Short mmCIF file of C-alpha atoms in Angstrom, two decimals:
data_model
loop_
_atom_site.label_atom_id
_atom_site.label_comp_id
_atom_site.label_asym_id
_atom_site.label_seq_id
_atom_site.Cartn_x
_atom_site.Cartn_y
_atom_site.Cartn_z
CA MET A 1 -20.97 16.00 5.04
CA SER A 2 -17.98 17.52 6.80
CA ILE A 3 -14.51 16.17 6.22
CA GLN A 4 -12.71 15.03 9.37
CA SER A 5 -9.10 15.93 9.87
CA GLY A 6 -6.49 13.26 10.29
CA PRO A 7 -4.09 11.16 8.26
CA ILE A 8 -5.00 9.26 5.15
CA TYR A 9 -2.93 6.16 4.36
CA ILE A 10 -2.58 4.70 0.88
CA ALA A 11 -0.77 1.46 0.01
CA LEU A 12 1.09 1.27 -3.30
CA GLY A 13 2.15 -1.90 -5.08
CA ALA A 14 3.52 -2.92 -8.45
CA ASN A 15 4.89 -6.14 -9.91
CA LEU A 16 4.83 -5.45 -13.66
CA PRO A 17 6.79 -2.87 -15.61
CA GLN A 18 4.94 0.22 -16.79
CA GLY A 19 6.47 1.11 -20.14
CA SER A 20 10.20 1.32 -19.54
CA SER A 21 9.73 1.84 -15.77
CA GLY A 22 10.31 -0.96 -13.33
CA PRO A 23 8.06 -1.29 -10.26
CA ARG A 24 10.21 0.91 -8.01
CA GLU A 25 10.29 3.74 -10.53
CA THR A 26 6.55 3.32 -11.05
CA LEU A 27 5.93 3.77 -7.32
CA ALA A 28 8.06 6.93 -7.29
CA ARG A 29 6.13 8.31 -10.27
CA ALA A 30 2.82 7.36 -8.63
CA ARG A 31 3.74 9.32 -5.48
CA THR A 32 4.40 12.38 -7.64
CA ALA A 33 1.14 11.84 -9.55
CA MET A 34 -0.82 11.60 -6.27
CA ASP A 35 0.66 14.89 -5.13
CA LYS A 36 -0.36 16.55 -8.41
CA ALA A 37 -3.88 15.09 -8.09
CA GLY A 38 -4.54 16.81 -4.77
CA LEU A 39 -3.33 14.07 -2.43
CA THR A 40 -0.45 15.89 -0.75
CA VAL A 41 2.15 13.31 0.28
CA LEU A 42 3.24 14.00 3.87
CA ALA A 43 5.32 10.87 4.47
CA ALA A 44 6.43 7.86 2.45
CA SER A 45 7.75 4.51 3.60
CA SER A 46 10.68 2.71 2.11
CA ASP A 47 10.00 0.39 -0.79
CA TRP A 48 9.39 -3.17 0.35
CA HIS A 49 9.68 -6.53 -1.42
CA SER A 50 6.91 -9.08 -1.11
CA PRO A 51 6.13 -12.28 -2.98
CA ALA A 52 3.22 -12.34 -5.40
CA TRP A 53 0.00 -13.76 -4.07
CA PRO A 54 -1.87 -16.01 -4.69
CA ASP A 55 0.60 -17.29 -7.31
CA PRO A 56 4.18 -16.96 -6.01
CA SER A 57 5.47 -17.77 -9.52
CA ASP A 58 4.23 -14.32 -10.66
CA PRO A 59 6.81 -11.49 -10.36
CA PRO A 60 7.34 -10.28 -6.79
CA TYR A 61 5.84 -6.97 -5.70
CA VAL A 62 7.39 -3.73 -4.65
CA ASN A 63 5.14 -2.15 -1.99
CA ALA A 64 5.06 1.09 -0.02
CA VAL A 65 2.67 3.17 2.04
CA VAL A 66 2.20 6.93 2.00
CA ALA A 67 0.44 9.32 4.35
CA VAL A 68 -1.42 12.00 2.45
CA LYS A 69 -3.50 15.06 3.24
CA SER A 70 -6.60 15.97 1.27
CA ASP A 71 -9.86 17.83 1.70
CA GLN A 72 -11.58 15.27 -0.53
CA THR A 73 -14.09 12.67 0.65
CA ALA A 74 -13.11 9.00 0.81
CA ARG A 75 -15.17 8.37 -2.37
CA ALA A 76 -13.36 11.18 -4.23
CA ILE A 77 -9.97 9.86 -3.05
CA LEU A 78 -10.83 6.37 -4.31
CA ASP A 79 -11.85 7.87 -7.66
CA VAL A 80 -8.47 9.64 -7.89
CA LEU A 81 -6.64 6.40 -7.05
CA HIS A 82 -8.56 4.42 -9.70
CA THR A 83 -7.88 7.13 -12.30
CA LEU A 84 -4.16 7.02 -11.50
CA GLU A 85 -4.10 3.21 -11.70
CA ALA A 86 -5.68 3.38 -15.16
CA ARG A 87 -3.24 6.08 -16.27
CA PHE A 88 -0.40 3.77 -15.22
CA GLY A 89 -1.79 0.90 -17.28
CA ARG A 90 -3.79 -1.09 -14.75
CA GLU A 91 -6.53 -3.15 -16.32
CA ARG A 92 -9.03 -4.64 -13.90
CA SER A 93 -9.31 -8.20 -15.16
CA GLU A 94 -9.07 -11.02 -12.68
CA ARG A 95 -8.68 -10.46 -8.96
CA ASN A 96 -5.08 -10.47 -7.67
CA ALA A 97 -3.67 -10.48 -11.22
CA PRO A 98 -0.18 -8.98 -11.70
CA ARG A 99 -0.36 -5.23 -12.32
CA PRO A 100 1.80 -2.22 -13.10
CA LEU A 101 0.21 -0.24 -10.23
CA ASP A 102 -2.17 -0.95 -7.37
CA LEU A 103 -3.34 1.84 -5.05
CA ASP A 104 -5.44 0.96 -1.99
CA LEU A 105 -7.05 3.37 0.46
CA ILE A 106 -6.06 1.79 3.78
CA ASP A 107 -7.36 4.34 6.28
CA CYS A 108 -9.10 7.65 5.66
CA ARG A 109 -8.94 9.81 8.78
CA GLY A 110 -10.04 6.89 10.94
CA GLU A 111 -13.44 6.81 9.23
CA GLN A 112 -15.41 3.58 9.15
CA LEU A 113 -17.54 3.13 6.04
CA ASP A 114 -19.06 -0.20 5.09
CA GLY A 115 -20.12 0.15 1.48
CA GLU A 116 -21.47 3.68 1.82
CA ASP A 117 -20.96 5.42 -1.52
CA GLY A 118 -19.24 2.22 -2.70
CA VAL A 119 -16.45 2.71 -0.16
CA VAL A 120 -15.24 0.24 2.47
CA ILE A 121 -12.72 1.73 4.87
CA PRO A 122 -10.57 0.94 6.60
CA HIS A 123 -9.44 -1.49 3.93
CA PRO A 124 -10.96 -4.81 5.03
CA ARG A 125 -7.86 -6.93 4.42
CA ALA A 126 -5.09 -4.48 5.37
CA THR A 127 -4.63 -5.76 8.91
CA GLY A 128 -3.69 -9.23 7.64
CA ARG A 129 -1.10 -8.12 5.09
CA ALA A 130 2.58 -7.83 5.93
CA PHE A 131 3.17 -5.81 2.75
CA VAL A 132 0.82 -3.13 4.13
CA LEU A 133 1.54 -3.24 7.86
CA LEU A 134 5.35 -3.29 7.71
CA PRO A 135 5.69 -0.16 5.54
CA LEU A 136 2.81 1.51 7.44
CA ALA A 137 4.66 0.93 10.73
CA GLU A 138 7.62 2.85 9.29
CA ILE A 139 5.62 6.05 8.87
CA ALA A 140 2.87 5.56 11.46
CA PRO A 141 4.28 3.56 14.40
CA ASP A 142 1.37 4.63 16.62
CA TRP A 143 -1.37 3.71 14.12
CA HIS A 144 -4.36 1.75 15.41
CA ASP A 145 -6.90 -0.12 13.33
CA PRO A 146 -10.07 2.00 13.49
CA VAL A 147 -12.27 -1.12 13.71
CA SER A 148 -10.54 -3.29 16.30
CA GLY A 149 -8.50 -0.61 18.05
CA ARG A 150 -5.44 -2.90 17.88
CA GLY A 151 -2.07 -1.21 17.54
CA ILE A 152 0.16 -1.83 14.55
CA ASP A 153 2.81 -3.71 16.57
CA ASP A 154 0.14 -6.13 17.80
CA LEU A 155 -1.22 -6.60 14.27
CA ILE A 156 2.26 -7.28 12.89
CA ALA A 157 3.00 -9.78 15.67
CA ALA A 158 -0.20 -11.64 14.75
CA LEU A 159 0.90 -12.14 11.13
CA PRO A 160 2.30 -15.54 10.13
CA GLN A 161 6.07 -15.59 10.54
CA ALA A 162 6.45 -16.68 6.90
CA ASP A 163 4.66 -13.52 5.71
CA ARG A 164 6.80 -11.26 7.89
CA SER A 165 10.01 -12.98 6.74
CA ALA A 166 9.10 -12.80 3.05
CA THR A 167 8.41 -9.05 3.22
CA TYR A 168 11.46 -6.85 3.65
CA ALA A 169 12.61 -3.28 3.07
CA LEU A 170 14.73 -2.49 0.03
CA GLN A 171 17.67 -0.10 0.10
CA GLU A 172 17.72 2.98 -2.11
CA GLY A 173 20.01 1.31 -4.65
CA GLY A 174 17.67 -1.62 -5.13
CA LYS A 175 19.63 -4.05 -3.01
CA LEU A 176 18.53 -5.81 0.12
CA SER A 177 18.13 -4.09 3.44
CA PRO A 178 21.11 -4.78 5.69
CA ASP A 179 18.78 -4.81 8.72
CA SER A 180 18.91 -8.60 8.87
CA LEU A 181 21.32 -11.16 7.55
CA ALA A 182 18.31 -13.46 7.24
CA PHE A 183 17.62 -11.75 3.90
CA ALA A 184 21.02 -12.55 2.40
CA GLY A 185 20.83 -14.10 -1.02
CA ARG A 186 17.37 -12.80 -1.91
CA GLY A 187 17.03 -10.68 -5.03
CA ASP A 188 14.67 -7.82 -5.73
#
């Protein structure tokens, strides 16, 4: 099997501390760990705030997306991501439970795999998630969903307004993005 060339996009999320690291520091450390594991980080979005789902009383998430380069297969990349999650303290208990680190393979060189080798790509729920699409648009404004062919701007516009409003970029210092006064008063 030959490896296609093209970008690989990985979504990062965290809503629990990992040791003494808060979620933002965990994401920074995860980007470094990916690089060391053979997933060369080419671009990284800002960190974004999003409410926990399905239980909004859980701690909110910090999310980001990175573009990486690798000669590895999609299956090997997923194995690396699961190893890193475990190293960062993720325990796979119940679905959508709070976690110190979540790494999802969103798109792997535009490949479409439906359970082959235990891999489903593109990620089947990515196109309906503001916390994936908004940071992805930052680093890949021309990205198109490999399945539907829809552009990222179209996918974002189709999201519920409440999801788009609840997901916003964080500044470097941990405060709110000044891009919109609509976010005034929200904490991170």
